[in-house]
mmCIF file of C-alpha atoms in Angstrom:
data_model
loop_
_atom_site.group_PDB
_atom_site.id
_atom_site.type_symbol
_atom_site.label_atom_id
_atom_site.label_comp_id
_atom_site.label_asym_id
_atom_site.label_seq_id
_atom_site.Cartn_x
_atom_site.Cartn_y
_atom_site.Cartn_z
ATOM 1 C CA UNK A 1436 0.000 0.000 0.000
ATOM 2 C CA UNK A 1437 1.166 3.549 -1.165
ATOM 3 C CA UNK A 1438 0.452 5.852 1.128
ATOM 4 C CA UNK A 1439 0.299 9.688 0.476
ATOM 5 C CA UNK A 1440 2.960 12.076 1.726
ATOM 6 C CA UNK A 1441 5.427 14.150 0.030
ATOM 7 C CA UNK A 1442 4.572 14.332 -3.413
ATOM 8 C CA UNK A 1443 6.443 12.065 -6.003
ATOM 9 C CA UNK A 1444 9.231 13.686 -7.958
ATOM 10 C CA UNK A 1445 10.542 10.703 -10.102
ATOM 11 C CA UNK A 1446 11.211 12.686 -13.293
ATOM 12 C CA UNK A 1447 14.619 13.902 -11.649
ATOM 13 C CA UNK A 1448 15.444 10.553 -12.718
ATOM 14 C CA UNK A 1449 13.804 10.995 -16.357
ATOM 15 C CA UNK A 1450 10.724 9.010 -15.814
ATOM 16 C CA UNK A 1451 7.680 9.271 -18.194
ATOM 17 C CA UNK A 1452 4.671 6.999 -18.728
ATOM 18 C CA UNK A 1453 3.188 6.077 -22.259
ATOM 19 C CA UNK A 1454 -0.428 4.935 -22.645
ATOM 20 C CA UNK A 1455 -1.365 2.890 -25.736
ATOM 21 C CA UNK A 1456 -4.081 0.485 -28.139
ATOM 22 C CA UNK A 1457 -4.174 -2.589 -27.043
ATOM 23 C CA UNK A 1458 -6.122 -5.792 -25.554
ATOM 24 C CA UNK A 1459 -6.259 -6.458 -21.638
ATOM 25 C CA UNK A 1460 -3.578 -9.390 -21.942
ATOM 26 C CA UNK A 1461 -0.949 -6.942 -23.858
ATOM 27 C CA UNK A 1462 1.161 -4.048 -22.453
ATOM 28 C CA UNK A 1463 -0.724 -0.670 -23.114
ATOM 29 C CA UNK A 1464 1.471 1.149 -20.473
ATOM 30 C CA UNK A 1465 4.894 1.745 -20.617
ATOM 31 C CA UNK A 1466 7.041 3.365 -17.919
ATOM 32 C CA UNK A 1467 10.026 4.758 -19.563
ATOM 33 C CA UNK A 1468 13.266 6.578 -18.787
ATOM 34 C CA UNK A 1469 15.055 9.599 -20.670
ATOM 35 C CA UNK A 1470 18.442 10.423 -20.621
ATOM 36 C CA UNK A 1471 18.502 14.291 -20.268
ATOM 37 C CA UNK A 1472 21.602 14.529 -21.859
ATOM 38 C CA UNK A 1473 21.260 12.623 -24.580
ATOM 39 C CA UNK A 1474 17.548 12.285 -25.274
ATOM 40 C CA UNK A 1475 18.080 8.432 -25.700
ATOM 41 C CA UNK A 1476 14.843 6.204 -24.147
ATOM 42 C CA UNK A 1477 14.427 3.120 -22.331
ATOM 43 C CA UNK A 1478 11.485 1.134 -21.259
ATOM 44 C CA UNK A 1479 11.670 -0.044 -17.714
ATOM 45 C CA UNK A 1480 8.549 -1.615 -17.457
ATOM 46 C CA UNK A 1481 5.207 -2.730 -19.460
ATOM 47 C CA UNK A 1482 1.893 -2.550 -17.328
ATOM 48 C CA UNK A 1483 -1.337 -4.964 -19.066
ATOM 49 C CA UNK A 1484 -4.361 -5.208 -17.497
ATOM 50 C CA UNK A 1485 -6.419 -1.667 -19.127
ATOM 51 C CA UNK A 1486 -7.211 -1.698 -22.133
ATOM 52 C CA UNK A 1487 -7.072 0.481 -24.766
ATOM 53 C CA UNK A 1488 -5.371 3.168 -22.541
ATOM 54 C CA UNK A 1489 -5.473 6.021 -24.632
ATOM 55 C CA UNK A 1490 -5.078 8.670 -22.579
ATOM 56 C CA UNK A 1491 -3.454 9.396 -19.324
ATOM 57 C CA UNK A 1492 -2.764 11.448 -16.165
ATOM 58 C CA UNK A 1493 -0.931 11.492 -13.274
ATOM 59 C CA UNK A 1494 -2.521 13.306 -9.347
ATOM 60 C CA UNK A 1495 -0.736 16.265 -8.446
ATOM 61 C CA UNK A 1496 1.190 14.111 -5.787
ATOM 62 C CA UNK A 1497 2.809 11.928 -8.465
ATOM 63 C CA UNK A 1498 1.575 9.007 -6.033
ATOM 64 C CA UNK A 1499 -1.207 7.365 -8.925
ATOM 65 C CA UNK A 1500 -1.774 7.379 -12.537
ATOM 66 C CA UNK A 1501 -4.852 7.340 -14.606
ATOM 67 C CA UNK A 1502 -5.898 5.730 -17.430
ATOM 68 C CA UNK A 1503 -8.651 5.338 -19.604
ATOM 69 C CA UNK A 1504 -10.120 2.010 -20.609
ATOM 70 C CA UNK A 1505 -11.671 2.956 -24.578
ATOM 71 C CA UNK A 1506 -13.738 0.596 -24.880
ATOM 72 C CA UNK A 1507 -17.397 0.680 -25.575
ATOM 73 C CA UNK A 1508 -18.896 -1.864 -22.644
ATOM 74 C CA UNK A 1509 -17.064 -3.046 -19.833
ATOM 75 C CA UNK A 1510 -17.628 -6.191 -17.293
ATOM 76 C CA UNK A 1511 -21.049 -6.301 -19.362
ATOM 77 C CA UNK A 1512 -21.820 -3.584 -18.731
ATOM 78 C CA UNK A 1513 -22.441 0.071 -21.633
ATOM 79 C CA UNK A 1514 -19.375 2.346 -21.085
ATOM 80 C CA UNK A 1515 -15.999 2.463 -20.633
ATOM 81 C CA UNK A 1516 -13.607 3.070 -17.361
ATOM 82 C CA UNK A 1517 -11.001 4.865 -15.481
ATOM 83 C CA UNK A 1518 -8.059 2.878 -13.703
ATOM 84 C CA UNK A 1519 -6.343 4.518 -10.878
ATOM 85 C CA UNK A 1520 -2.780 2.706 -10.554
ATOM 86 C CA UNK A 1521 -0.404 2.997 -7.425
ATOM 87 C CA UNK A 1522 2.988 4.793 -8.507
ATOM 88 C CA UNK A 1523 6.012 3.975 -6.562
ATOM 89 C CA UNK A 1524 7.440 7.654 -5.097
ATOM 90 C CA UNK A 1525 10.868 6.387 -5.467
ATOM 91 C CA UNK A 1526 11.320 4.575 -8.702
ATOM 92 C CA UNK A 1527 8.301 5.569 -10.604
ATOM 93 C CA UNK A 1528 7.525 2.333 -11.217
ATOM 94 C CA UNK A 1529 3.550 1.033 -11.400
ATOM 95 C CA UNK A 1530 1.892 -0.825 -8.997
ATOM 96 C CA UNK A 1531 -1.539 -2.501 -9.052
ATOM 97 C CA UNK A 1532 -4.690 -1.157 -10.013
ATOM 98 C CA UNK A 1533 -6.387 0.023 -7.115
ATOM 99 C CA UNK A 1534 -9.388 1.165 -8.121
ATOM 100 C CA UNK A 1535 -11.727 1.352 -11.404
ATOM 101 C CA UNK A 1536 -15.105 3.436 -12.165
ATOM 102 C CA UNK A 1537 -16.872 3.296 -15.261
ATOM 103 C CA UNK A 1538 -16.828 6.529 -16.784
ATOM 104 C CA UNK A 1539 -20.661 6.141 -17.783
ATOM 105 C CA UNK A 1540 -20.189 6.675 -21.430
ATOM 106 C CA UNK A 1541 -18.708 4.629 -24.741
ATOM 107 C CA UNK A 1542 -14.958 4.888 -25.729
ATOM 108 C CA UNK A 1543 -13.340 7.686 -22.736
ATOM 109 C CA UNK A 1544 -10.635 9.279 -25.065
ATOM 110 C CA UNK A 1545 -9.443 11.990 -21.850
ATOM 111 C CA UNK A 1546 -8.755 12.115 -18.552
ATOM 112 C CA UNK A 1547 -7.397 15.255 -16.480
ATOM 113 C CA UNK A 1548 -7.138 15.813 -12.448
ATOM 114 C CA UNK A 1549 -7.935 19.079 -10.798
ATOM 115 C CA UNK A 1550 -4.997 20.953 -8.693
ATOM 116 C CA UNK A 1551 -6.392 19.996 -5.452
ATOM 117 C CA UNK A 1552 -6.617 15.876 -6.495
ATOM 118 C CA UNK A 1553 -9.745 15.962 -5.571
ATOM 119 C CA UNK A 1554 -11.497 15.259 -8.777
ATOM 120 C CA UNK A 1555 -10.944 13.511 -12.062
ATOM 121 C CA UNK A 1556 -12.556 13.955 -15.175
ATOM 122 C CA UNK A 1557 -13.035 11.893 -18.058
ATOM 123 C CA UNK A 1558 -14.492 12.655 -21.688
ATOM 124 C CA UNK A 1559 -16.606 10.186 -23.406
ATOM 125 C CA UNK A 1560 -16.342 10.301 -27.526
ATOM 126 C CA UNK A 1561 -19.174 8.034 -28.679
ATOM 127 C CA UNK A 1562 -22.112 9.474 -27.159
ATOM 128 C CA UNK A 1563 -20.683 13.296 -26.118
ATOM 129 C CA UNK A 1564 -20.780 13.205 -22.649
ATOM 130 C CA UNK A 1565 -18.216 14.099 -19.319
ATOM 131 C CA UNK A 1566 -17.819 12.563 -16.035
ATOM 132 C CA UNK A 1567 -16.684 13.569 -12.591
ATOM 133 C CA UNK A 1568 -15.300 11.492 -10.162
ATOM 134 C CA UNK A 1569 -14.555 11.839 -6.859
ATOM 135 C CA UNK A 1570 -10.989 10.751 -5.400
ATOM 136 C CA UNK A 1571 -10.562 9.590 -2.304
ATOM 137 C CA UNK A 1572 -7.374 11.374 0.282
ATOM 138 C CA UNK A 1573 -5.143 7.945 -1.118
ATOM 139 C CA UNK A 1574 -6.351 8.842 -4.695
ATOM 140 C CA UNK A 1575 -8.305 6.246 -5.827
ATOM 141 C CA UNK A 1576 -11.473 6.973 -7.866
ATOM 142 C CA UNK A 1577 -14.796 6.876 -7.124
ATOM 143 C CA UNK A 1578 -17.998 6.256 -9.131
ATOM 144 C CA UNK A 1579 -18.997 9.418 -10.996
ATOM 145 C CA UNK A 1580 -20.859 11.777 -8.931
ATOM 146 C CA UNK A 1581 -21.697 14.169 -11.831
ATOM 147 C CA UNK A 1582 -22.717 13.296 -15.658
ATOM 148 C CA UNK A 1583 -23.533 15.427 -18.340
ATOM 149 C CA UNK A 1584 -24.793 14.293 -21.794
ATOM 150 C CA UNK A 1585 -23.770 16.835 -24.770
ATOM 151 C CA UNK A 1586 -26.625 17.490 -27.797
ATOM 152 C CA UNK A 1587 -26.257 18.977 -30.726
ATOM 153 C CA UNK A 1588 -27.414 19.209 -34.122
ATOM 154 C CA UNK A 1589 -25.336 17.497 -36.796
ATOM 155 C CA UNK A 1590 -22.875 19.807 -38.232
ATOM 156 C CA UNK A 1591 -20.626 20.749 -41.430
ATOM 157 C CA UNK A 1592 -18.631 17.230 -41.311
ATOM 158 C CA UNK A 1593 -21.511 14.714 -41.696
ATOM 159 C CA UNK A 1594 -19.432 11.495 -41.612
ATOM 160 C CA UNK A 1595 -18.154 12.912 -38.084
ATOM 161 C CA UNK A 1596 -20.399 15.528 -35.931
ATOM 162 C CA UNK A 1597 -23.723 13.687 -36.405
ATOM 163 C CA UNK A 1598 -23.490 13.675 -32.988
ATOM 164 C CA UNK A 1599 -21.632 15.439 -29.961
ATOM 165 C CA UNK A 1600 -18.267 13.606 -29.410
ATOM 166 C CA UNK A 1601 -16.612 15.319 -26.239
ATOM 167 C CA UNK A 1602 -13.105 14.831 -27.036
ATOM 168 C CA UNK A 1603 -11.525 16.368 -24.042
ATOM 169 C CA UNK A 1604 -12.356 17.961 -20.572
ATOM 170 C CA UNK A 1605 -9.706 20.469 -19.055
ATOM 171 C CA UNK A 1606 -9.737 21.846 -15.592
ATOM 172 C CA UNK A 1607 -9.167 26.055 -16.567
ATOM 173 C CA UNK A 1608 -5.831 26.504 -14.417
ATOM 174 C CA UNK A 1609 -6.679 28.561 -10.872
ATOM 175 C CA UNK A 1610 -10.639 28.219 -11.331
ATOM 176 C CA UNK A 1611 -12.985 25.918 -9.910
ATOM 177 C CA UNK A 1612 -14.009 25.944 -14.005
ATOM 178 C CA UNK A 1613 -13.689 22.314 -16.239
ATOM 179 C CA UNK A 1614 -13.481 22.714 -19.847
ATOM 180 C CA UNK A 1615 -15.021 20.315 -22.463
ATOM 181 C CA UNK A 1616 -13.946 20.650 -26.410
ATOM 182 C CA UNK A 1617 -16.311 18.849 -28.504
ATOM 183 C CA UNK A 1618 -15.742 17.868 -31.589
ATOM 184 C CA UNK A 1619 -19.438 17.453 -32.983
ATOM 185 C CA UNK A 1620 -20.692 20.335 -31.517
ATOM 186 C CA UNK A 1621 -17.817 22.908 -32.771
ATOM 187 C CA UNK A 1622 -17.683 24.364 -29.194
ATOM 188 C CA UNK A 1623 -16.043 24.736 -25.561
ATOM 189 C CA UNK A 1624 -18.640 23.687 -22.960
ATOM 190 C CA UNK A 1625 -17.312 25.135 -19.213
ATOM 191 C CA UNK A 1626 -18.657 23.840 -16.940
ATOM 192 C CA UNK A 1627 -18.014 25.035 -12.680
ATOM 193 C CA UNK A 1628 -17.279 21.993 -10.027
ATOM 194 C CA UNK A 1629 -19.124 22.416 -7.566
ATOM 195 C CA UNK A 1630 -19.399 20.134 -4.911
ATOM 196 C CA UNK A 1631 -20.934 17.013 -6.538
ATOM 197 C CA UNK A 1632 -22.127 18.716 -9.678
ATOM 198 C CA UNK A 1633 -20.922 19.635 -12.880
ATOM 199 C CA UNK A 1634 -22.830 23.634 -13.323
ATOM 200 C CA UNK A 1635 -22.527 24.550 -17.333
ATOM 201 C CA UNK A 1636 -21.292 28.153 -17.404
ATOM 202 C CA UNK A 1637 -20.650 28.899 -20.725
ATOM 203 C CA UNK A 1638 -21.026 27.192 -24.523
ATOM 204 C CA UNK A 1639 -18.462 29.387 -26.735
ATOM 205 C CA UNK A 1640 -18.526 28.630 -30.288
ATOM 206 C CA UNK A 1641 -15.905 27.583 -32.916
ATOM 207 C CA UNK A 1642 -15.930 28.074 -36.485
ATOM 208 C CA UNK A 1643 -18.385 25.563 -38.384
ATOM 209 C CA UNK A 1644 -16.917 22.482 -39.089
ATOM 210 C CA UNK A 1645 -13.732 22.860 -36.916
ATOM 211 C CA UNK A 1646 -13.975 19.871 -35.232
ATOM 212 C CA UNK A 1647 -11.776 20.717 -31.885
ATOM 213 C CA UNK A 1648 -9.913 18.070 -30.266
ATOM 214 C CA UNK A 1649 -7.937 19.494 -27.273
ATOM 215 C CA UNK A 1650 -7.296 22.441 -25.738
ATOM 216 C CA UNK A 1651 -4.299 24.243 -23.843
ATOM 217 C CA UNK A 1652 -4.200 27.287 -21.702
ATOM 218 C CA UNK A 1653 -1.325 30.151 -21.506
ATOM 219 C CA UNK A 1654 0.487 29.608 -18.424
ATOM 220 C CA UNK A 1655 0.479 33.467 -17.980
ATOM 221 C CA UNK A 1656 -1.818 35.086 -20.434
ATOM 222 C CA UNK A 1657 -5.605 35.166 -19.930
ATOM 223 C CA UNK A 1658 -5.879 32.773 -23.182
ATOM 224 C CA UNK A 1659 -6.401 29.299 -24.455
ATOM 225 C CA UNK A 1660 -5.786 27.577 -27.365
ATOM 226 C CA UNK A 1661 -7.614 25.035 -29.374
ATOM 227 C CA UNK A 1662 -6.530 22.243 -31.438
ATOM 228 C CA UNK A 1663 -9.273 21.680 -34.105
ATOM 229 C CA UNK A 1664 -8.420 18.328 -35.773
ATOM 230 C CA UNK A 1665 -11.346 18.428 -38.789
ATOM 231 C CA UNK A 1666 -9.920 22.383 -39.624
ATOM 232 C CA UNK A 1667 -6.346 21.699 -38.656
ATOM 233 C CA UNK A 1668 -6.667 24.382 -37.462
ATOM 234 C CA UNK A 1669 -5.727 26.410 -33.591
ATOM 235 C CA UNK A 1670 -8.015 28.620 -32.202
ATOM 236 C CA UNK A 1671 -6.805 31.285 -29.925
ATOM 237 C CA UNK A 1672 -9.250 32.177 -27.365
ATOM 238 C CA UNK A 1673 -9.737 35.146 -25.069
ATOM 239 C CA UNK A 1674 -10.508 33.513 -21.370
ATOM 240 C CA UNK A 1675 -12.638 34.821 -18.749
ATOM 241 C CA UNK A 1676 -11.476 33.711 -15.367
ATOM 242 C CA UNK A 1677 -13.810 35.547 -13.206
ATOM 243 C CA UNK A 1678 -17.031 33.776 -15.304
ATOM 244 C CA UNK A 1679 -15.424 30.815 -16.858
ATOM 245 C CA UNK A 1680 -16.292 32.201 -20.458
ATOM 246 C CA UNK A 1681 -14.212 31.867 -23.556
ATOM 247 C CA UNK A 1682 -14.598 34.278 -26.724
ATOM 248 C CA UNK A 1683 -12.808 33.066 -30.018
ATOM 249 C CA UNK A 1684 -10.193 35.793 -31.296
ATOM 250 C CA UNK A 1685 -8.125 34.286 -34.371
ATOM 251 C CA UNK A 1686 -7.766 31.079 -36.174
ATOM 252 C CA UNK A 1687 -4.285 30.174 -37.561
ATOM 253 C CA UNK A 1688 -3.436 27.081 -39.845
ATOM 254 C CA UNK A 1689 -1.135 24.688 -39.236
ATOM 255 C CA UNK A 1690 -0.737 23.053 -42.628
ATOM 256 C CA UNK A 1691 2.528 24.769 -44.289
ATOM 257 C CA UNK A 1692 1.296 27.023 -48.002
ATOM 258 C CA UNK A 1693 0.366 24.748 -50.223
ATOM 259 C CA UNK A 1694 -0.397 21.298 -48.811
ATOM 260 C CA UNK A 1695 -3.549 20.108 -50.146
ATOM 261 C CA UNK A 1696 -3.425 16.261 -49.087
ATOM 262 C CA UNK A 1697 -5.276 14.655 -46.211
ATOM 263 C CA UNK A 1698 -4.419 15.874 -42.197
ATOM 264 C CA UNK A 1699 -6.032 15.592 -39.007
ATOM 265 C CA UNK A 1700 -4.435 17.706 -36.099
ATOM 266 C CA UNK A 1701 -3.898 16.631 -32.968
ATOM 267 C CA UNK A 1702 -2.250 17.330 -30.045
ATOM 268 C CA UNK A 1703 -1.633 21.058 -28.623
ATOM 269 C CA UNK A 1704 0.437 22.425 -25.954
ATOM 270 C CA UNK A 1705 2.488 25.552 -24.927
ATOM 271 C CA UNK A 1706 5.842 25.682 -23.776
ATOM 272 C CA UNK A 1707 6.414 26.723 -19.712
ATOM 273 C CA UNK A 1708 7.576 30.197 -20.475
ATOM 274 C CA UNK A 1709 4.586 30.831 -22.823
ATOM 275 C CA UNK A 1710 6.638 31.869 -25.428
ATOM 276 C CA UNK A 1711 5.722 28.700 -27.890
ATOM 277 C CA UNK A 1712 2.932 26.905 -29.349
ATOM 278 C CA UNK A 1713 2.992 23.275 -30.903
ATOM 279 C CA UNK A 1714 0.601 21.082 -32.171
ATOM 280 C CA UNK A 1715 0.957 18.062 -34.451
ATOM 281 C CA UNK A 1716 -0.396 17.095 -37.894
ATOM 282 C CA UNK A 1717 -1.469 13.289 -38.616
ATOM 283 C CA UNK A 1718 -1.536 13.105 -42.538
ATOM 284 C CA UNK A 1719 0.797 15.626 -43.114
ATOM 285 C CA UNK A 1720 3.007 13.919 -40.058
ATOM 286 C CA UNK A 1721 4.734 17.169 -38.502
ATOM 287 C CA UNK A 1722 4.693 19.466 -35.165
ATOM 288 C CA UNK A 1723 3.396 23.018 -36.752
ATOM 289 C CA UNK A 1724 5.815 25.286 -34.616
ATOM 290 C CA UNK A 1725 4.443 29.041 -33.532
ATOM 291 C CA UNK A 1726 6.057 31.527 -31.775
ATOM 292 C CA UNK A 1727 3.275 33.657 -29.353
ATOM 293 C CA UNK A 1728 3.252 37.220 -28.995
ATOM 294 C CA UNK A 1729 3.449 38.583 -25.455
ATOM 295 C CA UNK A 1730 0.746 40.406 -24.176
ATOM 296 C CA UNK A 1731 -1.741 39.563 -26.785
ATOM 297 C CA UNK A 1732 -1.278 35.695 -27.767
ATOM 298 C CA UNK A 1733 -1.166 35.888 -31.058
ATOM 299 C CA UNK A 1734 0.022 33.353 -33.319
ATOM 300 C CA UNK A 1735 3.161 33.811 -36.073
ATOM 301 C CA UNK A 1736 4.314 30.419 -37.410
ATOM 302 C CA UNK A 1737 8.142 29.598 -36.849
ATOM 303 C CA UNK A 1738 8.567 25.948 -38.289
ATOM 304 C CA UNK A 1739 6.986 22.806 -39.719
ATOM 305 C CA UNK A 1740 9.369 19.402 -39.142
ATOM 306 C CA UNK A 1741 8.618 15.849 -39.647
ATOM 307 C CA UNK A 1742 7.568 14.708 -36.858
ATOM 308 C CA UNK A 1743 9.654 10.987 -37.262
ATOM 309 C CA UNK A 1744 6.817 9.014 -38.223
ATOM 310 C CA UNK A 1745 3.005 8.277 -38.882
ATOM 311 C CA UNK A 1746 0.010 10.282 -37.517
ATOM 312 C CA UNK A 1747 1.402 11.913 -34.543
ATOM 313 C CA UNK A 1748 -1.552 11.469 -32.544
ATOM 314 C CA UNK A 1749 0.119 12.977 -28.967
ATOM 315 C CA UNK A 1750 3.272 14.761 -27.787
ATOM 316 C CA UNK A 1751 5.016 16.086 -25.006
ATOM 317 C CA UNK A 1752 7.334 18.774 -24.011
ATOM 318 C CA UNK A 1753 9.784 17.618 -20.862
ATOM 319 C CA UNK A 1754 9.476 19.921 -17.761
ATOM 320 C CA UNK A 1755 12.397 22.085 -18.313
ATOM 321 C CA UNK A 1756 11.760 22.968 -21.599
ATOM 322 C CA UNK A 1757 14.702 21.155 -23.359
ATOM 323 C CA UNK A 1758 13.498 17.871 -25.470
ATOM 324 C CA UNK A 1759 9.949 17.241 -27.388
ATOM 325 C CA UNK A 1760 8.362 13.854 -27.632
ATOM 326 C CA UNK A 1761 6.236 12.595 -30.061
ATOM 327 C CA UNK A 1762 4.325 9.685 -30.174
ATOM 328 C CA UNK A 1763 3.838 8.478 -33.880
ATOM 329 C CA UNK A 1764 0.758 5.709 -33.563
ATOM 330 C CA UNK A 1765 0.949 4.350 -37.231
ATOM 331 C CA UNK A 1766 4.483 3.360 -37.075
ATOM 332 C CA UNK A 1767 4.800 2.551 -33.207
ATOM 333 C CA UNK A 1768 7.504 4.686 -32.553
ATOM 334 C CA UNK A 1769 8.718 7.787 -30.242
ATOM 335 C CA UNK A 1770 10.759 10.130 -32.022
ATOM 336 C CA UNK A 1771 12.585 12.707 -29.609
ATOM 337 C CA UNK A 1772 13.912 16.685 -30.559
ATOM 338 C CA UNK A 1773 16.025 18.451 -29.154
ATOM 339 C CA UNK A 1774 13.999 22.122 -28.928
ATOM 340 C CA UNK A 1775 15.998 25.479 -28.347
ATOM 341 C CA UNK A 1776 14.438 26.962 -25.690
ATOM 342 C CA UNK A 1777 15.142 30.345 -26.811
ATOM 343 C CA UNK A 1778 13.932 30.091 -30.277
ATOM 344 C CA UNK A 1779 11.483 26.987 -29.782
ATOM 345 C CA UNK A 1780 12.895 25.781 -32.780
ATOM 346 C CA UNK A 1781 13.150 21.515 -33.018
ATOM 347 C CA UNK A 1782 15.444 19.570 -33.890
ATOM 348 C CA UNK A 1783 15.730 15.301 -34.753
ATOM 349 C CA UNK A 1784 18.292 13.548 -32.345
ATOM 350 C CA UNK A 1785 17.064 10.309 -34.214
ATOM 351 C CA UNK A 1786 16.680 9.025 -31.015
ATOM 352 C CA UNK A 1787 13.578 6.827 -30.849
ATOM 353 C CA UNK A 1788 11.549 4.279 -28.909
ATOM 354 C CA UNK A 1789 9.400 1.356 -30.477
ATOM 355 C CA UNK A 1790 6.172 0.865 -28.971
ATOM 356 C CA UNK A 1791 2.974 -0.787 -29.779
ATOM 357 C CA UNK A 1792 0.453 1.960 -31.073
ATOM 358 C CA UNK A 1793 1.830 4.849 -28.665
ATOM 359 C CA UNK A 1794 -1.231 7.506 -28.374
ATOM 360 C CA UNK A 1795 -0.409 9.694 -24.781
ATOM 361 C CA UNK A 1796 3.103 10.574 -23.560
ATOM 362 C CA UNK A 1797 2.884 12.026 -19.776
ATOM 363 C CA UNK A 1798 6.062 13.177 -17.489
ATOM 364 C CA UNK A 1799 6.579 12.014 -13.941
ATOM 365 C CA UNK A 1800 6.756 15.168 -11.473
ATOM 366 C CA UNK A 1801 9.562 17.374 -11.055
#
């Protein structure tokens, strides 16, 4: 038994955690090490037992991970579920599951935590609909408490927003607010925690047939940005902290001049200083590099590079800034960069890691 003290800080020794596709027999997570000199990986350990763990997160202690279970029924039952697992504070290593909760809805693509570790949230694609669950002080979850279906009319893209698909639920950093992108709607639901409820706040609309995926907030700005993977597309949004509102501002490609074949975007996040913006490309297979402009957010694009494989599907930057990771799903690789944390520029080390269908990269604590 783990118990919960001083928070975990494992990724002094260059531990990260990959979540992937797979069945419950095979190893769909990975707990990996980095050399922070060199970039070079190593896999330390493969976790079965969830499967089809798409997407993960780690509680603010560092003491358990998440993971999704995308699947459409589980144990007989309609829905899919969230694993909490016990992490080892001084190797990193995984532990066993200690608790699951079905996450109410078909094929959970998201999780996220709130700062206090109180809460998790989950999206649900097939169906449109978010989840929150209660954690208990060790971190375990708890069977949802608050469950909100999404509606919506079909929109622009008929072969994918017939329906509402929520594709990801954010807590808004320093707010008691919980944002949900949907992709079938073309819109940012926030919704307020409060106590055992899920409140809606505010529905801000995206252009028609954007189709957003994920979103990412400024670490000093008042602004978010949103990846929208039918578009490829990132909107930059003006963000209300006082009402938990968002207003859309500017939409920026991330397709180079004159590609015209197939792409999907992805992934989004923004550097630690706030200086950068990256987001990846699946069809055109590249991280879309933009530099932001202090004091309003604005977008200027600085580079487009390969991202070392097949539909880049998730990425991550490492804590202090120096290397990006990106996890090709097609051709089951990592492929790490070195990025210049003054110009935000990347760079290949053609260092990379083979992995079964790698889909979410997360970074133990500092």
């Amino acid at each position: 038994m783990i118990t919960v003290n001083a928070p975990s800080k494992v990724w002094s020794q260059g531990i990260f955690y990959v979540g992937s596709y797979g069945e419950k027999d095979e190893a769909t997570i990975h707990v990996c090490r980095m050399d922070k000199e060199t970039g070079e990986l190593a896999i330390l350990q493969k976790v079965t037992g969830v499967e089809n763990a798409s997407f993960l997160a780690l509680h603010p202690n560092g003491r358990r991970l998440y993971a999704v279970k995308e699947v459409a029924e589980s144990n007989g039952a309609a829905g899919g579920e969230i694993a909490a697992i016990a992490v080892d504070p001084a190797t990193g290593l995984l532990g066993d599951v200690t608790s699951f909760a079905s996450t109410v809805g078909a094929h959970p693509c998201y999780v996220s935590v709130n700062e206090a570790g109180t809460a998790a949230y989950t999206a649900n694609y097939t169906g449109g609909s978010v989840t929150m669950h209660p954690l208990t002080a060790e971190g375990d979850v708890q069977t949802a408490a608050a469950f909100i279906q999404h509606a919506c009319e079909p929109g622009p893209a008929a072969d994918r927003q017939e329906a509402p698909h929520a594709h990801c639920i954010s807590p808004m950093p320093g707010t008691a607010f919980v944002c949900a992108v949907d992709l079938g709607m073309d819109a940012v639901v926030t919704y307020k925690h409060d106590g055992d409820a899920l409140v809606k706040i505010d529905e801000a609309p995206l252009p028609a047939g954007a189709g957003p995926r994920h979103i990412a907030f400024h670490p000093a700005l008042d602004a978010a940005y949103v990846a929208n993977e039918l578009a490829s597309t990132v909107t930059l949004m003006r963000v209300d902290k006082t009402r938990g509102a968002l207003e859309t501002v500017e939409t920026y490609s991330t397709l180079p001049d004159g590609y015209e074949g197939y792409n999907d975007s992805a992934d989004i996040h923004v550097s630690s200083d706030g200086r950068y913006l990256y987001s990846s490309n699946r069809g055109h297979n590249s991280i879309a590099v933009f530099a932001i402009e202090a004091g309003t957010g604005k977008l200027s694009p600085v580079q487009h590079i390969s991202c070392g494989g097949e539909l880049p599907r998730n990425f991550g930057i490492t804590p202090e800034g120096d290397y990006l990771l990106a996890a090709n799903g097609k051709t089951g690789n990592i492929a790490v960069f070195r990025r210049d944390r003054e110009t935000g520029l990347l760079s290949p080390t053609n260092h990379q890691l083979e992995l079964n269908i790698p889909v979410c990269i997360r970074f133990g604590h500092i």
